[in-house]
Amino acid sequence: MVGTATKNGRTRQAFSLVNGGYDMSPSSAPPSNAGSECGGTEFTREDVEALLREKPKRKDKFNLKEKCDLLTEYIKRLKLCIKWFQELETSYVFEQEKLQNRLEKAEMKCGETEIQLRNKEEELNSIIQELRKNYASLQEKFEQEECDKLEAMDTLTKERHARLDIERSQNSLSEELGRAQRELSSANQKILSLNDMYKRLQDYIASLQQYNSKLHTDLSTVEDDLKRIEKEKASMTENLNNLKGQLTMCKVSHDEAVKQRDALVNEAAGLKMELQQVRDDRDRLILQVQNLTDEVVKYKEYTENSCSELDTLTEKTNQLEDKCFSQSNEISTLKDQLMNAQEKLQVTVSDISVLETKTEYEEQKRLISELQSRLVDAEFKLVEGEMLRKKLHNTILELKGNIRVFCRVRPLLPDYGSFGEGKVISYPASMEALGRGIDLVQSGQKHSFTFDKVFMAEASQEDVFEEISQLVQSALDGYKVCIFAYGQTGSGKTYTMMGKPGQPEQKGLIPRSLQQIFQTRQSLLSQGWKYEMQVSMLEIYNETIRDLLSTNRSSLDLLRSENGIGGKQYTIKHDANGNTHVSDLTIVDVRSAREVSYLLDRAAQSRSVGKTQMNEQSSRSHFVFTLRISGVNESTEQQVQGVLNLIDLAGSERLSKSGSSGDRLKETQSINKSLSSLSDVIFALAKKEDHVPFRNSKLTYLLQPCLGGDSKTLMFVNISPELSSAGESLCSLRFASRVNACEIGVPRRQTNIRFSESRLSYG
């Protein structure tokens, strides 16, 4: 070795220094520490082998002294090496004992460490299982986020296209803005005059409503009086039967009664002429009310002459009220005369002679006939009042707007406890927004909306129906009426429209509407009205129309229609009068609410429903119930035809929340596409565009007369109060606001039109 080496902080000299300056090659022998006697020198295996192989080098072979000195020096080095090996062996033994002790301690620690490792291994196994579960849930969340990302990218693409469209239309809008600003100054002056006129019209409408309520009260009192008079008439009939034996002796008085009857016939003819004159006045009044309504809708065409016409209409209305009041006084006077006559008849039967009884009987008979004629006249006037009430009610609805929006908040489900609604939905307490306003909080931001009516979670089915009962009544008056429910999955649309089966107090709008229509039909029989009614029910499933009342509908047909092959094809057609017809659709004549309930149960069993993560029984199709009403009044020869459309739309839902796959995924995509088409139609109507894309889906094409025609339309927007549904609820409320701002055609009555489709009757 060359130079020195360091070990454990001490300097080790190379063996060449000990070996008299000879340089040896290095080796891998283990180093050791030498004692003090060896001078701190360490030997390697190469050093020892070199020492053993060393041969003395002498200049003179015969010089023994030199040889002896060399051997002595060699022996010293051997002794030094042996001594170093002995010390190294001692140190090795000591080191071995020390290592043995360390080994035993290490084995003990190893045993303890193995126990700890087993415990740690068990803990790590449990942690690994939890991590695997967390990984699976995170994987699902990642997949959901990927789906949301794809949807967001699609939405972003649509927004980009919409932004380009907006930029294209911005130039034209800037030009229109200039024209609008020029027209604004002239319109402001017109608005000032129209505001005054609108206030007067509001006062007039309030007076008409009071008059309507007054007519209802008068009608109820007159009906009670009629019932009482009928009872009194029955008692009088019994008394008159006792006098039949005496009538045989009164032929002469009978001739006089015939003469009086002729006189009464002449008087009735005069009364009919007066009635015709009253009818002419009523027709003129109705015509003037219609003209006034047209002037309100087309407010730009109003002139100063409208005020004078309104004053004239008010005067004629006051005259009509005076006539009704005078007729009520005449009826009360006749009732008093009838009571007096009955008292006199009872007295004369017991006290007066037979001749006087005959004379009094003839007088009473004349009074009764006169009273009956006047009652007939009063009934005619009641019919006229009912017709005027219908006209005024329809006028009020037209003034309010054709598309009205009601908002209904679903109660919290038991699974969510008593929390959630207060954090998301609240109702303003101000007078102008009471019962019409709703506030929704999302991400700390408050959004306020106002509709025609807002139903809180506590509102019952009866409370909801009470608000739309007059709108349903319009169908009997000859109007087309459409009511549809919109909202996300699980927000209560089907409950609002159908209710809960088997629980009468929770019946929905469809059963209650039918019950009211058939009850009103029965009550209008006394006024000469006869109605025929027809029912059809269909659903739109995956952009395919299904007839829910078809009698030959098999499971194979259902499977083929789901796949879009081989099923019966139904075509939607609209005629020139705005009526909608679906080819080959089953139409059933109905005569009672029980028959319609049977058909509803049968249609509910055929309707497409499915289970998603958001709803156990989710409607997977749009349900359309149509009731066609044809009425004829035999006395006035008036014919009316109304249509009542009640629609339960399928719920909107996000793919990430619904967890749909397979057929459910296809259904969800079809539902969202049709609802998106409905949104496009509403946007086009709100902007008053020339082209409205009704043909983009079967749903919008079927609803075309209701959204863009002459129908009275009402939309229910159903809201879920859960915090997790705040985003969908906000989208629904924004859509409902746009619907409420739409203006469509003025509703009109349909008369002298009869249905021509083939019908299937159930006995």
Short mmCIF file of N, CA and C in Angstrom, two decimals, residues 372-485:
data_model
loop_
_atom_site.label_atom_id
_atom_site.label_comp_id
_atom_site.label_asym_id
_atom_site.label_seq_id
_atom_site.Cartn_x
_atom_site.Cartn_y
_atom_site.Cartn_z
N GLN A 372 -147.02 32.41 -13.09
CA GLN A 372 -146.21 31.46 -13.86
C GLN A 372 -145.59 32.10 -15.09
N SER A 373 -146.37 32.95 -15.77
CA SER A 373 -145.81 33.62 -16.95
C SER A 373 -144.66 34.55 -16.55
N ARG A 374 -144.86 35.23 -15.43
CA ARG A 374 -143.78 36.12 -14.99
C ARG A 374 -142.55 35.33 -14.52
N LEU A 375 -142.80 34.14 -13.93
CA LEU A 375 -141.66 33.30 -13.55
C LEU A 375 -140.88 32.83 -14.78
N VAL A 376 -141.67 32.50 -15.85
CA VAL A 376 -140.99 32.12 -17.09
C VAL A 376 -140.16 33.28 -17.61
N ASP A 377 -140.74 34.48 -17.51
CA ASP A 377 -139.99 35.66 -17.95
C ASP A 377 -138.73 35.85 -17.10
N ALA A 378 -138.88 35.64 -15.79
CA ALA A 378 -137.71 35.78 -14.91
C ALA A 378 -136.64 34.74 -15.24
N GLU A 379 -137.10 33.50 -15.59
CA GLU A 379 -136.13 32.48 -15.96
C GLU A 379 -135.36 32.88 -17.22
N PHE A 380 -136.12 33.48 -18.19
CA PHE A 380 -135.43 33.95 -19.39
C PHE A 380 -134.39 35.02 -19.05
N LYS A 381 -134.77 35.90 -18.14
CA LYS A 381 -133.83 36.95 -17.76
C LYS A 381 -132.63 36.37 -17.01
N LEU A 382 -132.87 35.30 -16.22
CA LEU A 382 -131.74 34.65 -15.55
C LEU A 382 -130.79 34.03 -16.57
N VAL A 383 -131.36 33.42 -17.61
CA VAL A 383 -130.51 32.86 -18.67
C VAL A 383 -129.67 33.96 -19.31
N GLU A 384 -130.33 35.11 -19.57
CA GLU A 384 -129.60 36.23 -20.15
C GLU A 384 -128.50 36.72 -19.21
N GLY A 385 -128.81 36.78 -17.91
CA GLY A 385 -127.80 37.20 -16.94
C GLY A 385 -126.63 36.24 -16.89
N GLU A 386 -126.93 34.94 -16.99
CA GLU A 386 -125.85 33.96 -17.00
C GLU A 386 -124.97 34.12 -18.24
N MET A 387 -125.61 34.38 -19.39
CA MET A 387 -124.83 34.61 -20.61
C MET A 387 -123.98 35.86 -20.49
N LEU A 388 -124.56 36.92 -19.89
CA LEU A 388 -123.78 38.15 -19.69
C LEU A 388 -122.62 37.91 -18.73
N ARG A 389 -122.85 37.09 -17.68
CA ARG A 389 -121.76 36.78 -16.75
C ARG A 389 -120.62 36.06 -17.45
N LYS A 390 -120.97 35.09 -18.30
CA LYS A 390 -119.94 34.37 -19.05
C LYS A 390 -119.14 35.32 -19.93
N LYS A 391 -119.88 36.22 -20.59
CA LYS A 391 -119.20 37.16 -21.48
C LYS A 391 -118.26 38.05 -20.69
N LEU A 392 -118.71 38.58 -19.56
CA LEU A 392 -117.86 39.45 -18.76
C LEU A 392 -116.66 38.70 -18.20
N HIS A 393 -116.88 37.46 -17.77
CA HIS A 393 -115.75 36.67 -17.24
C HIS A 393 -114.70 36.43 -18.31
N ASN A 394 -115.16 36.07 -19.50
CA ASN A 394 -114.20 35.85 -20.59
C ASN A 394 -113.47 37.14 -20.96
N THR A 395 -114.19 38.27 -20.90
CA THR A 395 -113.54 39.55 -21.18
C THR A 395 -112.46 39.85 -20.15
N ILE A 396 -112.73 39.56 -18.87
CA ILE A 396 -111.74 39.79 -17.82
C ILE A 396 -110.51 38.92 -18.04
N LEU A 397 -110.72 37.65 -18.40
CA LEU A 397 -109.57 36.77 -18.67
C LEU A 397 -108.74 37.29 -19.83
N GLU A 398 -109.41 37.81 -20.87
CA GLU A 398 -108.66 38.34 -22.00
C GLU A 398 -107.85 39.56 -21.60
N LEU A 399 -108.42 40.41 -20.73
CA LEU A 399 -107.68 41.58 -20.28
C LEU A 399 -106.49 41.19 -19.43
N LYS A 400 -106.58 40.08 -18.70
CA LYS A 400 -105.45 39.64 -17.88
C LYS A 400 -104.32 39.06 -18.73
N GLY A 401 -104.59 38.58 -19.91
CA GLY A 401 -103.56 37.95 -20.75
C GLY A 401 -103.91 36.51 -21.02
N ASN A 402 -103.49 36.03 -22.18
CA ASN A 402 -103.92 34.70 -22.62
C ASN A 402 -103.09 33.58 -22.00
N ILE A 403 -101.76 33.79 -21.84
CA ILE A 403 -100.94 32.78 -21.19
C ILE A 403 -100.70 33.22 -19.75
N ARG A 404 -101.34 32.53 -18.83
CA ARG A 404 -101.12 32.81 -17.42
C ARG A 404 -100.26 31.71 -16.82
N VAL A 405 -99.54 32.06 -15.75
CA VAL A 405 -98.60 31.12 -15.12
C VAL A 405 -98.91 31.06 -13.62
N PHE A 406 -99.15 29.85 -13.12
CA PHE A 406 -99.29 29.59 -11.70
C PHE A 406 -98.07 28.79 -11.24
N CYS A 407 -97.53 29.15 -10.09
CA CYS A 407 -96.38 28.44 -9.53
C CYS A 407 -96.84 27.66 -8.30
N ARG A 408 -96.44 26.39 -8.22
CA ARG A 408 -96.79 25.57 -7.06
C ARG A 408 -95.53 24.93 -6.49
N VAL A 409 -95.32 25.09 -5.17
CA VAL A 409 -94.15 24.54 -4.48
C VAL A 409 -94.54 23.23 -3.83
N ARG A 410 -93.79 22.18 -4.14
CA ARG A 410 -94.07 20.87 -3.56
C ARG A 410 -93.62 20.82 -2.10
N PRO A 411 -94.38 20.16 -1.21
CA PRO A 411 -93.92 20.02 0.19
C PRO A 411 -92.64 19.19 0.26
N LEU A 412 -91.89 19.40 1.35
CA LEU A 412 -90.68 18.61 1.56
C LEU A 412 -91.05 17.16 1.85
N LEU A 413 -90.29 16.24 1.31
CA LEU A 413 -90.51 14.82 1.57
C LEU A 413 -90.04 14.45 2.97
N PRO A 414 -90.60 13.39 3.59
CA PRO A 414 -90.18 13.01 4.95
C PRO A 414 -88.69 12.68 5.06
N ASP A 415 -88.08 12.20 3.96
CA ASP A 415 -86.66 11.84 4.03
C ASP A 415 -85.76 13.04 4.27
N TYR A 416 -86.23 14.24 3.89
CA TYR A 416 -85.41 15.43 4.03
C TYR A 416 -85.65 16.15 5.35
N GLY A 417 -86.55 15.65 6.17
CA GLY A 417 -86.79 16.27 7.47
C GLY A 417 -87.49 17.60 7.31
N SER A 418 -87.31 18.46 8.29
CA SER A 418 -87.98 19.76 8.32
C SER A 418 -87.08 20.88 7.87
N PHE A 419 -85.93 20.58 7.32
CA PHE A 419 -85.02 21.63 6.86
C PHE A 419 -84.96 21.62 5.35
N GLY A 420 -84.50 22.69 4.76
CA GLY A 420 -84.30 22.77 3.33
C GLY A 420 -85.10 23.87 2.68
N GLU A 421 -86.42 23.95 2.91
CA GLU A 421 -87.22 24.91 2.20
C GLU A 421 -86.91 26.33 2.64
N GLY A 422 -86.73 26.54 3.95
CA GLY A 422 -86.44 27.87 4.43
C GLY A 422 -85.14 28.42 3.90
N LYS A 423 -84.22 27.57 3.55
CA LYS A 423 -82.93 28.01 3.04
C LYS A 423 -82.98 28.31 1.55
N VAL A 424 -83.96 27.79 0.84
CA VAL A 424 -83.99 27.91 -0.61
C VAL A 424 -85.13 28.82 -1.07
N ILE A 425 -86.34 28.61 -0.58
CA ILE A 425 -87.53 29.29 -1.09
C ILE A 425 -88.16 30.11 0.03
N SER A 426 -88.55 31.34 -0.31
CA SER A 426 -89.27 32.22 0.62
C SER A 426 -90.31 32.98 -0.19
N TYR A 427 -91.24 33.62 0.54
CA TYR A 427 -92.35 34.31 -0.09
C TYR A 427 -92.39 35.75 0.41
N PRO A 428 -92.37 36.76 -0.48
CA PRO A 428 -92.40 38.16 -0.04
C PRO A 428 -93.72 38.49 0.64
N ALA A 429 -93.65 39.41 1.61
CA ALA A 429 -94.83 39.77 2.40
C ALA A 429 -95.42 41.11 1.98
N SER A 430 -94.87 41.75 0.96
CA SER A 430 -95.41 43.04 0.53
C SER A 430 -96.78 42.86 -0.11
N MET A 431 -97.60 43.92 -0.06
CA MET A 431 -98.97 43.83 -0.55
C MET A 431 -99.01 43.56 -2.05
N GLU A 432 -98.10 44.20 -2.83
CA GLU A 432 -98.17 44.00 -4.28
C GLU A 432 -97.70 42.62 -4.70
N ALA A 433 -96.90 41.93 -3.86
CA ALA A 433 -96.40 40.59 -4.22
C ALA A 433 -97.02 39.49 -3.38
N LEU A 434 -97.94 39.81 -2.50
CA LEU A 434 -98.53 38.80 -1.63
C LEU A 434 -99.37 37.82 -2.45
N GLY A 435 -99.03 36.53 -2.34
CA GLY A 435 -99.74 35.50 -3.08
C GLY A 435 -99.33 35.39 -4.53
N ARG A 436 -98.41 36.26 -4.99
CA ARG A 436 -97.99 36.23 -6.39
C ARG A 436 -96.48 36.19 -6.54
N GLY A 437 -95.74 36.41 -5.46
CA GLY A 437 -94.29 36.47 -5.54
C GLY A 437 -93.63 35.26 -4.89
N ILE A 438 -92.41 34.94 -5.36
CA ILE A 438 -91.62 33.85 -4.80
C ILE A 438 -90.15 34.22 -4.96
N ASP A 439 -89.35 33.94 -3.91
CA ASP A 439 -87.92 34.22 -3.90
C ASP A 439 -87.17 32.90 -3.76
N LEU A 440 -86.08 32.75 -4.54
CA LEU A 440 -85.25 31.55 -4.49
C LEU A 440 -83.80 31.98 -4.28
N VAL A 441 -83.13 31.32 -3.35
CA VAL A 441 -81.73 31.63 -3.02
C VAL A 441 -80.85 30.49 -3.50
N GLN A 442 -79.85 30.86 -4.32
CA GLN A 442 -78.88 29.88 -4.81
C GLN A 442 -77.49 30.49 -4.72
N SER A 443 -76.58 29.77 -4.06
CA SER A 443 -75.18 30.20 -3.90
C SER A 443 -75.11 31.59 -3.27
N GLY A 444 -76.01 31.84 -2.32
CA GLY A 444 -76.00 33.11 -1.62
C GLY A 444 -76.65 34.25 -2.37
N GLN A 445 -77.15 34.03 -3.59
CA GLN A 445 -77.77 35.07 -4.39
C GLN A 445 -79.27 34.87 -4.44
N LYS A 446 -80.03 35.95 -4.24
CA LYS A 446 -81.48 35.89 -4.17
C LYS A 446 -82.07 36.26 -5.52
N HIS A 447 -83.01 35.41 -6.01
CA HIS A 447 -83.70 35.63 -7.28
C HIS A 447 -85.19 35.77 -6.98
N SER A 448 -85.80 36.85 -7.46
CA SER A 448 -87.22 37.13 -7.20
C SER A 448 -88.02 36.98 -8.49
N PHE A 449 -89.23 36.39 -8.36
CA PHE A 449 -90.12 36.17 -9.50
C PHE A 449 -91.54 36.52 -9.08
N THR A 450 -92.35 36.95 -10.06
CA THR A 450 -93.76 37.27 -9.82
C THR A 450 -94.60 36.60 -10.90
N PHE A 451 -95.66 35.89 -10.48
CA PHE A 451 -96.55 35.20 -11.41
C PHE A 451 -97.99 35.59 -11.09
N ASP A 452 -98.93 35.01 -11.85
CA ASP A 452 -100.35 35.30 -11.61
C ASP A 452 -100.82 34.74 -10.27
N LYS A 453 -100.22 33.65 -9.83
CA LYS A 453 -100.58 33.05 -8.54
C LYS A 453 -99.45 32.13 -8.10
N VAL A 454 -99.12 32.15 -6.82
CA VAL A 454 -98.11 31.28 -6.25
C VAL A 454 -98.76 30.48 -5.12
N PHE A 455 -98.71 29.15 -5.22
CA PHE A 455 -99.25 28.27 -4.20
C PHE A 455 -98.11 27.76 -3.32
N MET A 456 -98.23 28.00 -2.02
CA MET A 456 -97.22 27.50 -1.09
C MET A 456 -97.34 25.99 -0.92
N ALA A 457 -96.40 25.43 -0.17
CA ALA A 457 -96.40 23.97 0.01
C ALA A 457 -97.63 23.49 0.76
N GLU A 458 -98.26 24.38 1.56
CA GLU A 458 -99.43 23.97 2.34
C GLU A 458 -100.71 23.98 1.54
N ALA A 459 -100.71 24.49 0.32
CA ALA A 459 -101.94 24.60 -0.47
C ALA A 459 -102.47 23.20 -0.83
N SER A 460 -103.78 23.03 -0.69
CA SER A 460 -104.41 21.74 -0.99
C SER A 460 -104.81 21.68 -2.46
N GLN A 461 -105.20 20.49 -2.90
CA GLN A 461 -105.67 20.31 -4.27
C GLN A 461 -106.93 21.13 -4.54
N GLU A 462 -107.79 21.24 -3.52
CA GLU A 462 -109.01 22.03 -3.68
C GLU A 462 -108.69 23.51 -3.86
N ASP A 463 -107.69 24.02 -3.10
CA ASP A 463 -107.29 25.43 -3.24
C ASP A 463 -106.78 25.70 -4.65
N VAL A 464 -106.00 24.77 -5.19
CA VAL A 464 -105.45 24.96 -6.53
C VAL A 464 -106.57 24.95 -7.57
N PHE A 465 -107.50 24.00 -7.44
CA PHE A 465 -108.56 23.91 -8.45
C PHE A 465 -109.50 25.10 -8.38
N GLU A 466 -109.70 25.67 -7.21
CA GLU A 466 -110.59 26.82 -7.09
C GLU A 466 -110.13 27.99 -7.95
N GLU A 467 -108.80 28.11 -8.13
CA GLU A 467 -108.27 29.21 -8.92
C GLU A 467 -108.49 29.00 -10.42
N ILE A 468 -108.61 27.75 -10.87
CA ILE A 468 -108.74 27.50 -12.31
C ILE A 468 -110.15 27.06 -12.69
N SER A 469 -111.06 27.02 -11.74
CA SER A 469 -112.40 26.49 -12.04
C SER A 469 -113.11 27.34 -13.09
N GLN A 470 -112.95 28.68 -13.02
CA GLN A 470 -113.60 29.52 -14.02
C GLN A 470 -112.98 29.34 -15.41
N LEU A 471 -111.66 29.05 -15.43
CA LEU A 471 -111.02 28.79 -16.72
C LEU A 471 -111.56 27.50 -17.34
N VAL A 472 -111.78 26.47 -16.51
CA VAL A 472 -112.39 25.23 -17.00
C VAL A 472 -113.82 25.50 -17.49
N GLN A 473 -114.52 26.41 -16.80
CA GLN A 473 -115.89 26.76 -17.20
C GLN A 473 -115.91 27.34 -18.62
N SER A 474 -114.79 28.01 -19.03
CA SER A 474 -114.75 28.60 -20.37
C SER A 474 -114.87 27.56 -21.47
N ALA A 475 -114.45 26.32 -21.19
CA ALA A 475 -114.58 25.27 -22.20
C ALA A 475 -116.04 25.00 -22.52
N LEU A 476 -116.91 25.05 -21.50
CA LEU A 476 -118.34 24.89 -21.74
C LEU A 476 -118.93 26.08 -22.48
N ASP A 477 -118.29 27.25 -22.36
CA ASP A 477 -118.78 28.44 -23.05
C ASP A 477 -118.37 28.48 -24.50
N GLY A 478 -117.55 27.48 -24.97
CA GLY A 478 -117.18 27.44 -26.37
C GLY A 478 -115.77 27.88 -26.68
N TYR A 479 -114.89 27.89 -25.68
CA TYR A 479 -113.51 28.29 -25.91
C TYR A 479 -112.59 27.07 -25.86
N LYS A 480 -111.41 27.24 -26.48
CA LYS A 480 -110.36 26.24 -26.36
C LYS A 480 -109.49 26.60 -25.15
N VAL A 481 -109.34 25.64 -24.24
CA VAL A 481 -108.61 25.86 -22.99
C VAL A 481 -107.49 24.83 -22.91
N CYS A 482 -106.31 25.29 -22.51
CA CYS A 482 -105.16 24.40 -22.37
C CYS A 482 -104.48 24.68 -21.03
N ILE A 483 -104.31 23.63 -20.23
CA ILE A 483 -103.60 23.71 -18.95
C ILE A 483 -102.52 22.64 -18.96
N PHE A 484 -101.25 23.05 -18.77
CA PHE A 484 -100.18 22.06 -18.76
C PHE A 484 -99.24 22.31 -17.59
N ALA A 485 -98.66 21.22 -17.09
CA ALA A 485 -97.77 21.27 -15.92
C ALA A 485 -96.33 21.07 -16.39
#
